[in-house]
PDB file of C-alpha atoms in Angstrom:
ATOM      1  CA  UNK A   1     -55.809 -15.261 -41.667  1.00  0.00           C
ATOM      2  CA  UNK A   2     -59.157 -14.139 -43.123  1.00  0.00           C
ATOM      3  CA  UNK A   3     -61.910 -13.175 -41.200  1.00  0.00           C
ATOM      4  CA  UNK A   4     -65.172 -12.290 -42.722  1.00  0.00           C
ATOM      5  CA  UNK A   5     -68.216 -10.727 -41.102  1.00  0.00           C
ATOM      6  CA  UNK A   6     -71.342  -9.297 -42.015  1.00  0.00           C
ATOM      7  CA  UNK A   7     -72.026  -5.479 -42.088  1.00  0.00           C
ATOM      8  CA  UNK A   8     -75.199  -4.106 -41.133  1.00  0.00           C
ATOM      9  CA  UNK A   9     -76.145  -4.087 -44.882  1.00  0.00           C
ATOM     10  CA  UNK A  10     -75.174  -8.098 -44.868  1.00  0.00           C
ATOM     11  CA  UNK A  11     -73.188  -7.689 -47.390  1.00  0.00           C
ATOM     12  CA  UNK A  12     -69.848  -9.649 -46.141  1.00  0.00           C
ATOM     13  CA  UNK A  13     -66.711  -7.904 -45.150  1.00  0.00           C
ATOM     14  CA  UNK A  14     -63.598  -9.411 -44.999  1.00  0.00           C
ATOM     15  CA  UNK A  15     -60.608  -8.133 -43.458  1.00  0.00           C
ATOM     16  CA  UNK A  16     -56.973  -9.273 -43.875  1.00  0.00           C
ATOM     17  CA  UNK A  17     -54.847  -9.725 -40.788  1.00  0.00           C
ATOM     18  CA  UNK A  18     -51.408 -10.130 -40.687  1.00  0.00           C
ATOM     19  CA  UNK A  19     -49.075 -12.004 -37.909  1.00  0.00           C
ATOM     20  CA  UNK A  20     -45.685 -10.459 -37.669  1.00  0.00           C
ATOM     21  CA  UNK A  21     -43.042 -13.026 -37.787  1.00  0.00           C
ATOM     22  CA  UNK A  22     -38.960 -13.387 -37.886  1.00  0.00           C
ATOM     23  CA  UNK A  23     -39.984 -13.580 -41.522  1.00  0.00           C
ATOM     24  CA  UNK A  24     -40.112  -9.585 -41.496  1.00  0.00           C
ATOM     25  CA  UNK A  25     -36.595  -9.836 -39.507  1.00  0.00           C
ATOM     26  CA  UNK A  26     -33.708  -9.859 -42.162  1.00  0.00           C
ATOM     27  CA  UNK A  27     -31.333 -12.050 -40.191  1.00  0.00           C
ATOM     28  CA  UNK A  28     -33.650 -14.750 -39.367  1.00  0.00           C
ATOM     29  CA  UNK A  29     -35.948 -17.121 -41.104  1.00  0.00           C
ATOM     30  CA  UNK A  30     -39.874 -17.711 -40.793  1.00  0.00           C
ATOM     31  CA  UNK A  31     -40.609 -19.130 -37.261  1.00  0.00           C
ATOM     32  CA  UNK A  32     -40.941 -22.891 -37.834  1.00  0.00           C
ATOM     33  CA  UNK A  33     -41.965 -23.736 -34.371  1.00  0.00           C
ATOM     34  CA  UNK A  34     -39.075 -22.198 -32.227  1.00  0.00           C
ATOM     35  CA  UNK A  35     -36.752 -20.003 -33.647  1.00  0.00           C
ATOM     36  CA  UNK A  36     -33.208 -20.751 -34.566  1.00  0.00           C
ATOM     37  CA  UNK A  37     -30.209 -18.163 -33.141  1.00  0.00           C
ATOM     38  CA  UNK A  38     -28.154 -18.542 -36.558  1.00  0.00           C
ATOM     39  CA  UNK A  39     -24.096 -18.971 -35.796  1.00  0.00           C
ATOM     40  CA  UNK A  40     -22.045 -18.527 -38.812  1.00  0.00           C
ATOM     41  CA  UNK A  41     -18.433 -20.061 -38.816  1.00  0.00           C
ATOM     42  CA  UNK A  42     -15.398 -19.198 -40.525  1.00  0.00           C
ATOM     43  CA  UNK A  43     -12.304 -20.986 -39.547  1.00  0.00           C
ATOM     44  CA  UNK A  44      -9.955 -23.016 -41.668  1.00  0.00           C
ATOM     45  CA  UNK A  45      -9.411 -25.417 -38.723  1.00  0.00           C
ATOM     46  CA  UNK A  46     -11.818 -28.235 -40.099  1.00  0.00           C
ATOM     47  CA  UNK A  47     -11.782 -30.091 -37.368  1.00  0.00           C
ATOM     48  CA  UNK A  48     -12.605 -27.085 -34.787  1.00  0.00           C
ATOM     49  CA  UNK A  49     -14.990 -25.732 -37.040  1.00  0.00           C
ATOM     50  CA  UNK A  50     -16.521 -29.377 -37.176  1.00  0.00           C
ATOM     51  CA  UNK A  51     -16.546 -29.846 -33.564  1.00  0.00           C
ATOM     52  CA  UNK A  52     -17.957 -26.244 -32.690  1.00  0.00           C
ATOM     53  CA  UNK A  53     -20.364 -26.946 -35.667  1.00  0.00           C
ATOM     54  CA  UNK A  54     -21.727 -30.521 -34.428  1.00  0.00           C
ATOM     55  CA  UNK A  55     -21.960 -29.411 -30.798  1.00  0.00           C
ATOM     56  CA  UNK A  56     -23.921 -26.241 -30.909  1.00  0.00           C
ATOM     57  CA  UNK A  57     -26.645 -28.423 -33.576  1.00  0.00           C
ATOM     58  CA  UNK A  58     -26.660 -31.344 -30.880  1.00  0.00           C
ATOM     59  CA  UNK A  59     -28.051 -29.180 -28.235  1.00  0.00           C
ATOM     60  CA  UNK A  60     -30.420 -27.415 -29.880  1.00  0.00           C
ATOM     61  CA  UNK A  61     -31.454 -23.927 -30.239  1.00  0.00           C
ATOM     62  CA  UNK A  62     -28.916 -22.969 -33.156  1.00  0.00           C
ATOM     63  CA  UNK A  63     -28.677 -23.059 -37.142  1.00  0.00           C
ATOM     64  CA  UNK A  64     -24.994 -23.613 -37.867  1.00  0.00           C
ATOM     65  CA  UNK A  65     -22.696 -23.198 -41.346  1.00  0.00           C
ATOM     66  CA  UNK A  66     -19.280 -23.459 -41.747  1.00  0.00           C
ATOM     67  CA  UNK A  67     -17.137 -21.715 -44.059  1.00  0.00           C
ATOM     68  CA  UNK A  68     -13.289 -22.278 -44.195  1.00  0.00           C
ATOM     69  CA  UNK A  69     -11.935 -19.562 -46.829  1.00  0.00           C
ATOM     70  CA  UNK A  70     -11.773 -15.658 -45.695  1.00  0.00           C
ATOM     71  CA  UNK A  71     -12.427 -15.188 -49.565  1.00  0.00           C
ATOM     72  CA  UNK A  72     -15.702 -16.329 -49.475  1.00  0.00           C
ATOM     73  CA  UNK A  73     -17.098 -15.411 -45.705  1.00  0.00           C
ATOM     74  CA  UNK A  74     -18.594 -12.135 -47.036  1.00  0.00           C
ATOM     75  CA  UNK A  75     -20.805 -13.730 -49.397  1.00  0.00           C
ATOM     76  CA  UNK A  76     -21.840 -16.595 -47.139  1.00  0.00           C
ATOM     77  CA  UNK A  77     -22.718 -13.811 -44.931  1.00  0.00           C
ATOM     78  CA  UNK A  78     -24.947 -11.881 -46.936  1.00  0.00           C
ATOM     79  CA  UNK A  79     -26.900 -15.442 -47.753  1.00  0.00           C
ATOM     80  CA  UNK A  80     -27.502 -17.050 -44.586  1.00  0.00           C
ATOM     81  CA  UNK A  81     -27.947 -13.919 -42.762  1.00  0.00           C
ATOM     82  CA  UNK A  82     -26.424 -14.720 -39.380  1.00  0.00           C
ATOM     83  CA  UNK A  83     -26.750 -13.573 -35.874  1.00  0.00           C
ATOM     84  CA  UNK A  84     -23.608 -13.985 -35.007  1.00  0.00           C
ATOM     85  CA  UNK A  85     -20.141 -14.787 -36.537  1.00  0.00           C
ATOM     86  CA  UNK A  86     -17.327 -16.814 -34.917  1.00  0.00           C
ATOM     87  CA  UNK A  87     -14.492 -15.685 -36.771  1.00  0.00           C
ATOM     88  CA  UNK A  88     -10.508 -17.065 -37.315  1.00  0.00           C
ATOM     89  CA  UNK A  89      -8.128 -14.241 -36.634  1.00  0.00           C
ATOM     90  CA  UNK A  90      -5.736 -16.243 -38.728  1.00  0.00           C
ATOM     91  CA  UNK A  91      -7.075 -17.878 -41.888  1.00  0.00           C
ATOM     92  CA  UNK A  92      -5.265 -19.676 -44.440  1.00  0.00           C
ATOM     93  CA  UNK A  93      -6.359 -17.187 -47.217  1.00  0.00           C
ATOM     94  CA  UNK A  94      -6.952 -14.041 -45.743  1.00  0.00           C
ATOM     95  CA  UNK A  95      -7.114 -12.108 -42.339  1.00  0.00           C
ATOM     96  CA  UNK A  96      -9.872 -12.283 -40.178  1.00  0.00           C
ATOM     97  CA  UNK A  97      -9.488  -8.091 -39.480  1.00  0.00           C
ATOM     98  CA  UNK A  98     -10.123  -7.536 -42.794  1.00  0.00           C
ATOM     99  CA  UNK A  99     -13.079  -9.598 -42.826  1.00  0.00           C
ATOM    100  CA  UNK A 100     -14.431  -8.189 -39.939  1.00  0.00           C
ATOM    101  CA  UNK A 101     -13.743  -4.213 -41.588  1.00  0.00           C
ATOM    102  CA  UNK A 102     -15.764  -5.630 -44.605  1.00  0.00           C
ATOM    103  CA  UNK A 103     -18.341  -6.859 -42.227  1.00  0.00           C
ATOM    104  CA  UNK A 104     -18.666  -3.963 -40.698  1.00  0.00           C
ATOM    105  CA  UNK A 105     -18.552  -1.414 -44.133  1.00  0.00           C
ATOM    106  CA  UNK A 106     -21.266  -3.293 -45.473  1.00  0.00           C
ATOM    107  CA  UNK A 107     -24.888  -1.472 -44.500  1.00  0.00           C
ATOM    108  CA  UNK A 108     -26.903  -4.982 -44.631  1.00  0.00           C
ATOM    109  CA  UNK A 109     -23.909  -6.793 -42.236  1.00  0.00           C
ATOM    110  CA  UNK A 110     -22.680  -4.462 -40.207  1.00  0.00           C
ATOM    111  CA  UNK A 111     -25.101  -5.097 -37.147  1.00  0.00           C
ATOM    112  CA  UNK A 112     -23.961  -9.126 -37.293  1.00  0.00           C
ATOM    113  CA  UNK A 113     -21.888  -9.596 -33.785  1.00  0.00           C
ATOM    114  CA  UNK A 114     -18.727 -10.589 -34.715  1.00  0.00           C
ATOM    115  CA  UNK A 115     -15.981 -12.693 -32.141  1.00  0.00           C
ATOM    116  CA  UNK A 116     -12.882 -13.623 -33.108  1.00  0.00           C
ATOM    117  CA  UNK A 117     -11.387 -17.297 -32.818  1.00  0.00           C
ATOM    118  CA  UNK A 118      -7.809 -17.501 -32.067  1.00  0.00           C
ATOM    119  CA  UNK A 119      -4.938 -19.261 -30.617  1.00  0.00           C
ATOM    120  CA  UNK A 120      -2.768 -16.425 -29.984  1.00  0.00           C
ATOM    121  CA  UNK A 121      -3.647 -15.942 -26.669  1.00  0.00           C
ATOM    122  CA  UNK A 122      -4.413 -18.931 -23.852  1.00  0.00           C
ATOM    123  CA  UNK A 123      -8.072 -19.654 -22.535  1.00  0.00           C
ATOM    124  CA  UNK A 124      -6.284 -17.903 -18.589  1.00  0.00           C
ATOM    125  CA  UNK A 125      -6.278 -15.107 -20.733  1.00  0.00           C
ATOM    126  CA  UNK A 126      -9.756 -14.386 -21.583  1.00  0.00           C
ATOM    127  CA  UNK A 127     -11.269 -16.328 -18.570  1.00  0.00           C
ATOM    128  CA  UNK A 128     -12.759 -12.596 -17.280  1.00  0.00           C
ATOM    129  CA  UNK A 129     -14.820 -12.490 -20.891  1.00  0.00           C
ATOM    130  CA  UNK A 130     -13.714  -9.130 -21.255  1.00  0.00           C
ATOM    131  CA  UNK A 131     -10.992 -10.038 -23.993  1.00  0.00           C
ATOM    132  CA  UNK A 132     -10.833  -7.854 -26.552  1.00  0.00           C
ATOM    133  CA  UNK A 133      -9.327  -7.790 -30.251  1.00  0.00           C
ATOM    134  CA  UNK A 134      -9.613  -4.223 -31.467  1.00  0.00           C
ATOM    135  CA  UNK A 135     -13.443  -3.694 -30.691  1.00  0.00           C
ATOM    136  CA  UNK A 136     -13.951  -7.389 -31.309  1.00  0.00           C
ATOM    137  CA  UNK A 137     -14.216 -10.094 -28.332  1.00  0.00           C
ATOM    138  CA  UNK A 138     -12.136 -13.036 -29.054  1.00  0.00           C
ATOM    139  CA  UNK A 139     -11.998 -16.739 -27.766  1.00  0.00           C
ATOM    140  CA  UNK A 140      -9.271 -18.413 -27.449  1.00  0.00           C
ATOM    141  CA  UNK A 141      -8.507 -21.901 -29.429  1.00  0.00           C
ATOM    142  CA  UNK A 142      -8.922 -24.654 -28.652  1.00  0.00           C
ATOM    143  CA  UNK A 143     -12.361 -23.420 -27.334  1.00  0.00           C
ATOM    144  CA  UNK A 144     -15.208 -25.103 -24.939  1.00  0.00           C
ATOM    145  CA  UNK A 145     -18.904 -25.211 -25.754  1.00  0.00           C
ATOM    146  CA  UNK A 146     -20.175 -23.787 -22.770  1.00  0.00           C
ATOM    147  CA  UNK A 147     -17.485 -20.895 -23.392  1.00  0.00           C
ATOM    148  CA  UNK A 148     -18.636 -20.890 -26.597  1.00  0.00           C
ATOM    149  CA  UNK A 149     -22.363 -21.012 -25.433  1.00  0.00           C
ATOM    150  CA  UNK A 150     -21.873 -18.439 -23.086  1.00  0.00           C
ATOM    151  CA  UNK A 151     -20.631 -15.741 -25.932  1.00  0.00           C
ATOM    152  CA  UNK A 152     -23.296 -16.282 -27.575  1.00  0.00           C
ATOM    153  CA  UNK A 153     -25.605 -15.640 -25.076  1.00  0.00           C
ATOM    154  CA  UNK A 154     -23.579 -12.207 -24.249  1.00  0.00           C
ATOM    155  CA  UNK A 155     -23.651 -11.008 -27.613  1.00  0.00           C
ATOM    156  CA  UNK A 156     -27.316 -12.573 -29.247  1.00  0.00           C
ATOM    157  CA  UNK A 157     -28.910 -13.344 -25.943  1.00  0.00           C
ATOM    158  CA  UNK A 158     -30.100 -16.518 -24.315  1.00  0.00           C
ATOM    159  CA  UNK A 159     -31.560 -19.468 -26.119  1.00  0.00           C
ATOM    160  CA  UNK A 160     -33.238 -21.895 -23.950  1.00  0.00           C
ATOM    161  CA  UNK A 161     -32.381 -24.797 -25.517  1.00  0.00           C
ATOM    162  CA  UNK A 162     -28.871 -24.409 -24.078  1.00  0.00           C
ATOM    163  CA  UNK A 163     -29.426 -23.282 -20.792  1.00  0.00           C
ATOM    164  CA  UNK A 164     -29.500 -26.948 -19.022  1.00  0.00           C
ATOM    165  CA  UNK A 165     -26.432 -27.611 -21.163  1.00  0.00           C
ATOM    166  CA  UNK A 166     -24.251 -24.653 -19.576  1.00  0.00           C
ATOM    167  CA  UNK A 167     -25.688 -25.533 -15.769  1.00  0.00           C
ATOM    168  CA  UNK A 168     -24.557 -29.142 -16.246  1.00  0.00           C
ATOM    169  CA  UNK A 169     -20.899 -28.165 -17.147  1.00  0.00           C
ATOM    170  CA  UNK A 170     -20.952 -25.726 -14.544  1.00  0.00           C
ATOM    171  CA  UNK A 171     -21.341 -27.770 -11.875  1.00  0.00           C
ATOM    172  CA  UNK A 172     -19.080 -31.252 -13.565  1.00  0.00           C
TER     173      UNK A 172
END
């Protein structure tokens, strides 16, 4: 805001001050209240994508978008500006690798955190949450909020909207 005050001449003075907000942070928005952790999609499974989608808006704490074709991910990308992208290994139009090596050539992307979404492996598999796909962590399909949740949180840090979701699956 503005403040003015008088100098010793009384002439007034007024001096600009400036807030820093996410609004000087290229992957997020301006703070509206709390802060959104963006979560970008990309999965041609409509129905996981809708489900993963729906559940991570319910609780709170996260901006969502979906995106089903490899072709397009890149772009989507480098408009909503994610924090984090949960990414098909196996996509009806394209590989999920090479999505992640554009991803990661691209100087204005390439700090996103990536993990990759597939059902090539069973959930036993990555229980440890030291699964990875290359350098990439992966989940495996069909996947569970709170494991979900508790990726995020690993690779973006914690959002407190979600941390009473996470304790009450815990302990169900």
């Amino acid at each position: 805001g503005r403040l003015a005050r008088q100098s010793p001449a009384s002439a007034p003075v007024t001096r600009q001050y400036v807030h820093k907000t996410n609004a000087q942070h290229p992957n997020k928005e301006p703070l509206r209240g709390m802060s959104k952790q963006r979560i970008l999609i990309v999965d041609d499974d409509l129905a996981c994508a809708r489900i993963l989608k729906t559940g991570l808006e319910k609780i709170g704490g996260y901006e969502v978008l979906a995106e089903s074709r490899a072709t397009r991910a890149v772009s989507v990308a480098r408009q909503f500006r994610p924090d984090l992208i949960l990414l098909d290994v196996c996509l009806i139009d394209g590989d999920g690798g090479d999505v992640a090596f554009t991803l990661r050539s691209d100087p204005q992307l390439r700090n996103i955190a990536i993990v990759f979404l597939t059902s090539i492996v069973t959930e036993r598999e990555t229980q440890d949450g030291s699964a990875l796909l290359g350098a990439f962590h992966f989940l495996a399909k069909p996947v569970r909020l709170d494991r979900v949740i508790a990726c995020i949180e690993k690779h973006i840090g914690k959002n407190d909207s979600c941390e009473q979701f996470v304790t009450e699956r815990k302990s169900t």
